[in-house]
């Protein structure tokens, strides 16, 4: 009698997948010719492979007496194992096929919070409608932290603000959009008489994002380039918190025009040229190809490039037009009486 352990050891060393397929076909049909027809090989080839399998295992698997084919004890022991191996192989084939055909899988995407509220909702909806079986994992963070997450392999893709922090790992980047930054203030604040200059922020209490935010770095660097250190009335918030503090009248904030364009209850004032802007790019590691699902999300993101640029340009245009309209109203009011203060 051949023990199961000896069969398992022999399988690890010698047994071929094709031989198991032929063995199960003979075991289920109890007939070599019908088994050969079932697996689409000639009967002599099938018999040869069964004999080779028996030789490798050191035991006969079938009893061939007077034209009857029955399983030996060794064959009975091998049959459930062979079926399980064949079933596992089919499961593996189907799972790989589902991944290749984007029926299952996941994408780990990082993005700054301003893009999570501005650009990503519509993009992710479009991707989900195309591939509902793909799981989307989103990490909100600043570009510095997202670059580190890409380097660790914690993310497949990330939306980052260029230029990348130095030193940075080897990343492949593709520019996605170029966006103006604007100043938002409480709707109840007096309207400015003209577009604000960076230097005007020296007289404004700023609501500032936490450390690690690209918008914080951009704003502070621009103020220092004008020769002053910005005054923070409150700092450390995320995007929603910053907008809420501004809405309450605590101060003003510098935000992307795409975010401002989605905010109906705040006053939006463009910055006088050259103003401030940011360039957003899609990044992934250069030394590792993104998974199939991540490459498909990359395709969807890049296909929105024109639309995203148009949205940013439209938001900036609306901000300029609103400021021009307010300036006209202020000029008319000055002709009638005392003007409101310049604070945004």
Tab-separated table of C-alpha atoms in Angstrom:
chain	number	residue	atom	x	y	z
A	1	UNK	CA	0.000	0.000	0.000
A	2	UNK	CA	1.368	3.446	-0.979
A	3	UNK	CA	1.016	6.057	1.721
A	4	UNK	CA	-0.307	9.551	0.992
A	5	UNK	CA	2.906	11.130	2.263
A	6	UNK	CA	5.030	9.259	-0.228
A	7	UNK	CA	2.731	10.327	-3.066
A	8	UNK	CA	2.921	13.980	-1.923
A	9	UNK	CA	6.712	13.886	-1.782
A	10	UNK	CA	6.902	12.338	-5.209
A	11	UNK	CA	4.574	14.980	-6.575
A	12	UNK	CA	6.760	17.747	-5.213
A	13	UNK	CA	9.775	16.314	-7.001
A	14	UNK	CA	8.486	14.824	-10.258
A	15	UNK	CA	4.785	14.895	-10.939
A	16	UNK	CA	3.650	16.950	-13.919
A	17	UNK	CA	0.405	18.846	-14.180
A	18	UNK	CA	-0.461	17.150	-17.499
A	19	UNK	CA	-0.025	13.716	-15.963
A	20	UNK	CA	-2.484	14.590	-13.206
A	21	UNK	CA	-4.982	15.771	-15.804
A	22	UNK	CA	-4.706	12.437	-17.668
A	23	UNK	CA	-4.901	10.454	-14.423
A	24	UNK	CA	-8.149	12.169	-13.323
A	25	UNK	CA	-9.670	11.636	-16.771
A	26	UNK	CA	-8.978	7.883	-16.632
A	27	UNK	CA	-10.162	7.670	-13.005
A	28	UNK	CA	-13.468	9.357	-13.849
A	29	UNK	CA	-14.177	7.539	-17.144
A	30	UNK	CA	-12.685	4.180	-16.124
A	31	UNK	CA	-11.616	3.868	-19.739
A	32	UNK	CA	-8.332	4.848	-21.426
A	33	UNK	CA	-9.790	5.522	-24.890
A	34	UNK	CA	-12.647	7.686	-23.605
A	35	UNK	CA	-10.216	9.496	-21.296
A	36	UNK	CA	-7.937	10.237	-24.269
A	37	UNK	CA	-10.881	11.682	-26.204
A	38	UNK	CA	-11.834	13.810	-23.234
A	39	UNK	CA	-8.403	15.446	-22.938
A	40	UNK	CA	-7.858	15.580	-26.710
A	41	UNK	CA	-4.767	13.344	-27.003
A	42	UNK	CA	-4.146	9.974	-28.599
A	43	UNK	CA	-4.752	6.904	-26.455
A	44	UNK	CA	-1.114	5.677	-26.749
A	45	UNK	CA	0.188	9.088	-25.554
A	46	UNK	CA	-2.172	9.076	-22.586
A	47	UNK	CA	-1.205	5.515	-21.638
A	48	UNK	CA	2.471	6.422	-21.887
A	49	UNK	CA	2.037	9.354	-19.508
A	50	UNK	CA	0.076	7.245	-16.995
A	51	UNK	CA	2.857	4.610	-17.015
A	52	UNK	CA	5.448	7.356	-16.526
A	53	UNK	CA	3.461	8.701	-13.557
A	54	UNK	CA	3.208	5.251	-12.001
A	55	UNK	CA	6.947	4.765	-12.430
A	56	UNK	CA	7.728	8.081	-10.807
A	57	UNK	CA	5.430	7.321	-7.854
A	58	UNK	CA	6.636	3.744	-7.528
A	59	UNK	CA	3.106	2.358	-7.465
A	60	UNK	CA	0.410	1.267	-9.875
A	61	UNK	CA	-2.556	3.626	-9.951
A	62	UNK	CA	-4.960	1.473	-11.981
A	63	UNK	CA	-5.832	-2.202	-12.005
A	64	UNK	CA	-6.267	-3.364	-15.597
A	65	UNK	CA	-7.993	-6.757	-15.363
A	66	UNK	CA	-10.011	-8.252	-18.253
A	67	UNK	CA	-10.677	-4.819	-19.807
A	68	UNK	CA	-11.922	-3.314	-16.551
A	69	UNK	CA	-10.088	-0.261	-15.235
A	70	UNK	CA	-10.313	0.371	-11.501
A	71	UNK	CA	-8.307	2.467	-9.073
A	72	UNK	CA	-5.749	0.789	-6.806
A	73	UNK	CA	-5.290	1.953	-3.212
A	74	UNK	CA	-2.558	4.295	-4.427
A	75	UNK	CA	-4.890	5.636	-7.097
A	76	UNK	CA	-7.665	6.190	-4.542
A	77	UNK	CA	-5.221	8.135	-2.351
A	78	UNK	CA	-3.983	10.274	-5.232
A	79	UNK	CA	-7.382	11.119	-6.769
A	80	UNK	CA	-8.607	13.767	-4.248
A	81	UNK	CA	-5.172	15.379	-4.220
A	82	UNK	CA	-5.053	15.520	-8.006
A	83	UNK	CA	-8.531	17.018	-8.202
A	84	UNK	CA	-7.610	19.689	-5.672
A	85	UNK	CA	-4.409	20.574	-7.533
A	86	UNK	CA	-6.295	20.881	-10.825
A	87	UNK	CA	-9.025	22.963	-9.178
A	88	UNK	CA	-6.448	25.277	-7.579
A	89	UNK	CA	-4.785	25.707	-10.946
A	90	UNK	CA	-8.088	26.700	-12.558
A	91	UNK	CA	-8.812	29.118	-9.710
A	92	UNK	CA	-5.392	30.723	-10.166
A	93	UNK	CA	-5.993	31.039	-13.914
A	94	UNK	CA	-9.365	32.721	-13.384
A	95	UNK	CA	-8.033	35.101	-10.720
A	96	UNK	CA	-5.128	36.201	-12.920
A	97	UNK	CA	-7.523	36.627	-15.839
A	98	UNK	CA	-9.834	38.783	-13.717
A	99	UNK	CA	-6.912	40.995	-12.706
A	100	UNK	CA	-5.708	41.314	-16.296
A	101	UNK	CA	-9.225	42.133	-17.474
A	102	UNK	CA	-9.723	44.620	-14.585
A	103	UNK	CA	-12.592	42.760	-12.967
A	104	UNK	CA	-10.815	42.783	-9.590
A	105	UNK	CA	-7.843	44.447	-7.966
A	106	UNK	CA	-6.976	47.641	-6.115
A	107	UNK	CA	-5.291	50.984	-6.678
A	108	UNK	CA	-3.509	52.952	-3.939
A	109	UNK	CA	-3.618	56.634	-4.883
A	110	UNK	CA	-2.198	59.556	-2.948
A	111	UNK	CA	-3.281	63.181	-3.410
A	112	UNK	CA	-3.209	66.544	-1.642
A	113	UNK	CA	-6.496	67.290	0.148
A	114	UNK	CA	-7.257	70.187	-2.206
A	115	UNK	CA	-7.354	67.744	-5.133
A	116	UNK	CA	-9.402	65.222	-3.157
A	117	UNK	CA	-12.135	67.838	-2.848
A	118	UNK	CA	-11.638	69.419	-6.274
A	119	UNK	CA	-10.469	67.123	-9.060
A	120	UNK	CA	-10.692	63.549	-7.800
A	121	UNK	CA	-14.416	62.999	-7.074
A	122	UNK	CA	-15.435	63.181	-10.729
A	123	UNK	CA	-12.381	61.211	-11.910
A	124	UNK	CA	-12.900	58.414	-9.385
A	125	UNK	CA	-16.592	58.214	-10.252
A	126	UNK	CA	-15.723	57.794	-13.942
A	127	UNK	CA	-13.150	55.101	-13.093
A	128	UNK	CA	-15.546	53.260	-10.767
A	129	UNK	CA	-18.257	53.193	-13.417
A	130	UNK	CA	-15.764	51.628	-15.843
A	131	UNK	CA	-14.296	49.156	-13.333
A	132	UNK	CA	-16.651	48.618	-10.362
A	133	UNK	CA	-14.655	45.615	-9.091
A	134	UNK	CA	-11.473	47.638	-8.494
A	135	UNK	CA	-10.965	48.791	-4.900
A	136	UNK	CA	-9.763	52.397	-4.537
A	137	UNK	CA	-7.581	53.297	-1.534
A	138	UNK	CA	-6.941	57.045	-1.150
A	139	UNK	CA	-4.279	58.690	1.035
A	140	UNK	CA	-4.570	62.439	1.617
A	141	UNK	CA	-1.266	64.188	2.294
A	142	UNK	CA	1.173	66.822	1.117
A	143	UNK	CA	3.627	66.146	-1.705
A	144	UNK	CA	6.579	65.562	0.641
A	145	UNK	CA	4.754	62.756	2.464
A	146	UNK	CA	3.326	61.312	-0.776
A	147	UNK	CA	6.783	61.129	-2.367
A	148	UNK	CA	8.043	59.207	0.659
A	149	UNK	CA	5.037	56.863	0.465
A	150	UNK	CA	5.782	56.175	-3.206
A	151	UNK	CA	9.414	55.400	-2.359
A	152	UNK	CA	8.335	52.922	0.354
A	153	UNK	CA	5.975	51.184	-2.065
A	154	UNK	CA	2.913	52.187	-0.033
A	155	UNK	CA	1.283	53.877	-3.058
A	156	UNK	CA	0.891	52.948	-6.726
A	157	UNK	CA	0.278	56.521	-7.954
A	158	UNK	CA	0.299	59.994	-6.442
A	159	UNK	CA	-0.773	63.467	-7.476
A	160	UNK	CA	2.042	65.794	-6.424
A	161	UNK	CA	2.888	69.464	-6.774
A	162	UNK	CA	5.975	70.265	-8.865
A	163	UNK	CA	8.837	70.794	-8.388
A	164	UNK	CA	9.365	67.679	-6.296
A	165	UNK	CA	11.083	68.073	-2.930
A	166	UNK	CA	14.815	67.391	-3.055
A	167	UNK	CA	16.194	64.855	-2.607
A	168	UNK	CA	13.481	62.667	-4.147
A	169	UNK	CA	13.489	59.025	-5.256
A	170	UNK	CA	13.482	58.245	-8.962
A	171	UNK	CA	9.926	59.069	-10.020
A	172	UNK	CA	8.240	59.345	-13.399
A	173	UNK	CA	5.985	62.414	-13.543
A	174	UNK	CA	3.490	63.685	-16.105
A	175	UNK	CA	2.054	67.196	-15.768
A	176	UNK	CA	-1.695	67.131	-15.228
A	177	UNK	CA	-2.729	70.774	-14.754
A	178	UNK	CA	-1.470	74.276	-14.054
A	179	UNK	CA	-3.664	76.174	-11.608
A	180	UNK	CA	-3.830	79.732	-10.248
A	181	UNK	CA	-4.081	80.369	-6.512
A	182	UNK	CA	-6.608	82.899	-5.186
A	183	UNK	CA	-7.476	84.550	-1.897
A	184	UNK	CA	-10.705	83.601	-0.133
A	185	UNK	CA	-12.332	85.643	2.603
A	186	UNK	CA	-15.621	85.784	4.430
A	187	UNK	CA	-18.560	86.868	2.264
A	188	UNK	CA	-19.326	89.551	4.847
A	189	UNK	CA	-15.851	91.111	4.576
A	190	UNK	CA	-15.556	94.454	2.721
A	191	UNK	CA	-14.688	93.848	-0.939
A	192	UNK	CA	-11.189	94.839	-2.126
A	193	UNK	CA	-10.905	97.754	-4.543
A	194	UNK	CA	-8.512	95.838	-6.828
A	195	UNK	CA	-6.898	92.408	-7.201
A	196	UNK	CA	-4.651	91.735	-4.237
A	197	UNK	CA	-0.876	91.706	-4.513
A	198	UNK	CA	1.260	89.324	-2.483
A	199	UNK	CA	2.527	92.378	-0.568
A	200	UNK	CA	-1.077	93.131	0.493
A	201	UNK	CA	-1.103	89.902	2.508
A	202	UNK	CA	1.256	91.555	4.986
A	203	UNK	CA	-1.782	93.444	6.340
A	204	UNK	CA	-4.072	90.406	6.349
A	205	UNK	CA	-4.561	87.841	9.137
A	206	UNK	CA	-3.902	84.516	7.415
A	207	UNK	CA	-5.613	81.218	8.121
A	208	UNK	CA	-2.847	78.729	7.398
A	209	UNK	CA	-2.708	75.020	6.643
A	210	UNK	CA	-0.705	72.600	8.742
A	211	UNK	CA	2.951	71.815	8.095
A	212	UNK	CA	3.407	69.464	5.137
A	213	UNK	CA	0.826	71.216	2.951
A	214	UNK	CA	2.187	72.397	-0.393
A	215	UNK	CA	-0.103	75.443	-0.202
A	216	UNK	CA	1.516	76.491	3.077
A	217	UNK	CA	5.005	76.269	1.577
A	218	UNK	CA	3.981	78.190	-1.557
A	219	UNK	CA	2.276	80.990	0.392
A	220	UNK	CA	5.013	81.426	2.987
A	221	UNK	CA	7.754	81.407	0.323
A	222	UNK	CA	5.897	84.058	-1.739
A	223	UNK	CA	5.465	86.310	1.316
A	224	UNK	CA	9.138	86.015	2.278
A	225	UNK	CA	10.119	86.806	-1.324
A	226	UNK	CA	8.212	90.109	-0.843
A	227	UNK	CA	10.194	90.826	2.307
A	228	UNK	CA	7.756	90.011	5.113
A	229	UNK	CA	6.805	87.156	7.393
A	230	UNK	CA	3.073	86.294	7.154
A	231	UNK	CA	0.982	86.643	10.298
A	232	UNK	CA	-1.149	83.597	11.127
A	233	UNK	CA	-4.343	84.136	13.060
A	234	UNK	CA	-4.828	80.354	13.171
A	235	UNK	CA	-2.789	77.541	11.670
A	236	UNK	CA	-2.645	73.773	11.508
A	237	UNK	CA	-5.914	72.973	9.767
A	238	UNK	CA	-6.863	70.743	6.851
A	239	UNK	CA	-8.666	72.180	3.807
A	240	UNK	CA	-12.208	71.924	5.198
A	241	UNK	CA	-11.147	73.419	8.509
A	242	UNK	CA	-9.304	76.308	6.853
A	243	UNK	CA	-12.345	77.162	4.707
A	244	UNK	CA	-14.536	76.977	7.801
A	245	UNK	CA	-12.289	79.392	9.736
A	246	UNK	CA	-12.311	81.800	6.790
A	247	UNK	CA	-16.094	81.502	6.505
A	248	UNK	CA	-16.382	82.447	10.180
A	249	UNK	CA	-14.389	85.641	9.533
A	250	UNK	CA	-11.144	84.725	11.328
A	251	UNK	CA	-8.986	85.734	8.359
A	252	UNK	CA	-8.159	85.021	4.716
A	253	UNK	CA	-6.518	82.024	3.034
A	254	UNK	CA	-4.701	81.312	-0.216
A	255	UNK	CA	-6.297	78.320	-1.968
A	256	UNK	CA	-6.401	76.762	-5.459
A	257	UNK	CA	-8.872	78.336	-7.864
A	258	UNK	CA	-10.522	74.944	-8.439
A	259	UNK	CA	-11.366	74.710	-4.736
A	260	UNK	CA	-12.540	78.328	-4.630
A	261	UNK	CA	-14.727	77.744	-7.688
A	262	UNK	CA	-16.660	75.087	-5.753
A	263	UNK	CA	-17.197	77.364	-2.744
A	264	UNK	CA	-20.339	79.490	-3.060
A	265	UNK	CA	-20.371	81.247	0.311
A	266	UNK	CA	-16.875	82.790	0.335
A	267	UNK	CA	-15.542	85.897	-1.365
A	268	UNK	CA	-12.923	84.981	-3.983
A	269	UNK	CA	-10.273	87.525	-4.964
A	270	UNK	CA	-7.624	86.847	-7.633
A	271	UNK	CA	-4.012	87.786	-7.031
A	272	UNK	CA	-2.569	90.515	-9.237
A	273	UNK	CA	-0.199	89.229	-11.898
A	274	UNK	CA	2.142	87.445	-11.800
A	275	UNK	CA	0.249	86.067	-8.819
A	276	UNK	CA	0.754	82.527	-7.527
A	277	UNK	CA	0.166	79.204	-9.240
A	278	UNK	CA	0.966	75.536	-8.886
A	279	UNK	CA	1.634	72.675	-11.289
A	280	UNK	CA	0.113	69.292	-10.421
A	281	UNK	CA	1.629	66.110	-11.838
A	282	UNK	CA	0.871	62.391	-11.701
A	283	UNK	CA	3.817	60.396	-10.324
A	284	UNK	CA	4.866	56.777	-9.894
A	285	UNK	CA	8.147	55.008	-9.211
A	286	UNK	CA	10.435	54.715	-12.230
A	287	UNK	CA	11.885	51.347	-11.221
A	288	UNK	CA	8.560	49.541	-10.714
A	289	UNK	CA	5.770	49.307	-13.286
A	290	UNK	CA	2.382	50.214	-11.747
A	291	UNK	CA	-0.163	47.361	-11.523
A	292	UNK	CA	-2.631	46.937	-14.371
A	293	UNK	CA	-5.471	48.645	-12.470
A	294	UNK	CA	-3.218	51.589	-11.552
A	295	UNK	CA	-2.210	52.020	-15.191
A	296	UNK	CA	-5.890	52.181	-16.127
A	297	UNK	CA	-6.559	54.853	-13.479
A	298	UNK	CA	-3.544	56.745	-14.825
A	299	UNK	CA	-5.109	56.619	-18.292
A	300	UNK	CA	-8.415	57.987	-16.944
A	301	UNK	CA	-6.623	60.759	-15.042
A	302	UNK	CA	-4.563	61.805	-18.042
A	303	UNK	CA	-7.644	61.770	-20.247
A	304	UNK	CA	-9.133	64.414	-17.935
A	305	UNK	CA	-6.111	66.686	-18.347
A	306	UNK	CA	-7.856	69.031	-20.782
A	307	UNK	CA	-11.013	69.107	-18.684
A	308	UNK	CA	-9.054	69.754	-15.493
A	309	UNK	CA	-7.152	72.623	-17.097
A	310	UNK	CA	-10.391	74.089	-18.385
A	311	UNK	CA	-11.947	73.812	-14.900
A	312	UNK	CA	-8.967	75.589	-13.343
A	313	UNK	CA	-9.006	78.286	-16.020
A	314	UNK	CA	-12.773	78.719	-15.671
A	315	UNK	CA	-12.474	79.073	-11.895
A	316	UNK	CA	-9.733	81.688	-12.308
A	317	UNK	CA	-11.781	83.543	-14.930
A	318	UNK	CA	-14.818	83.579	-12.644
A	319	UNK	CA	-12.676	84.951	-9.817
A	320	UNK	CA	-11.367	87.757	-12.033
A	321	UNK	CA	-14.831	88.633	-13.312
A	322	UNK	CA	-16.268	88.687	-9.779
A	323	UNK	CA	-13.428	90.944	-8.618
A	324	UNK	CA	-13.979	93.295	-11.566
A	325	UNK	CA	-17.686	93.470	-10.791
A	326	UNK	CA	-17.010	94.243	-7.129
A	327	UNK	CA	-14.478	96.898	-8.114
A	328	UNK	CA	-17.060	98.544	-10.355
A	329	UNK	CA	-19.595	98.557	-7.521
A	330	UNK	CA	-16.996	100.002	-5.141
A	331	UNK	CA	-16.056	102.736	-7.606
A	332	UNK	CA	-19.705	103.684	-7.958
A	333	UNK	CA	-20.099	103.713	-4.176
A	334	UNK	CA	-17.026	105.914	-3.774
A	335	UNK	CA	-18.671	108.392	-6.103
A	336	UNK	CA	-21.624	108.539	-3.704
A	337	UNK	CA	-19.883	108.422	-0.377
A	338	UNK	CA	-17.153	106.955	1.870
A	339	UNK	CA	-15.552	103.752	0.550
A	340	UNK	CA	-15.283	100.455	2.384
A	341	UNK	CA	-11.856	99.336	3.618
A	342	UNK	CA	-9.464	97.387	1.382
A	343	UNK	CA	-9.374	94.269	3.523
A	344	UNK	CA	-10.292	91.080	1.573
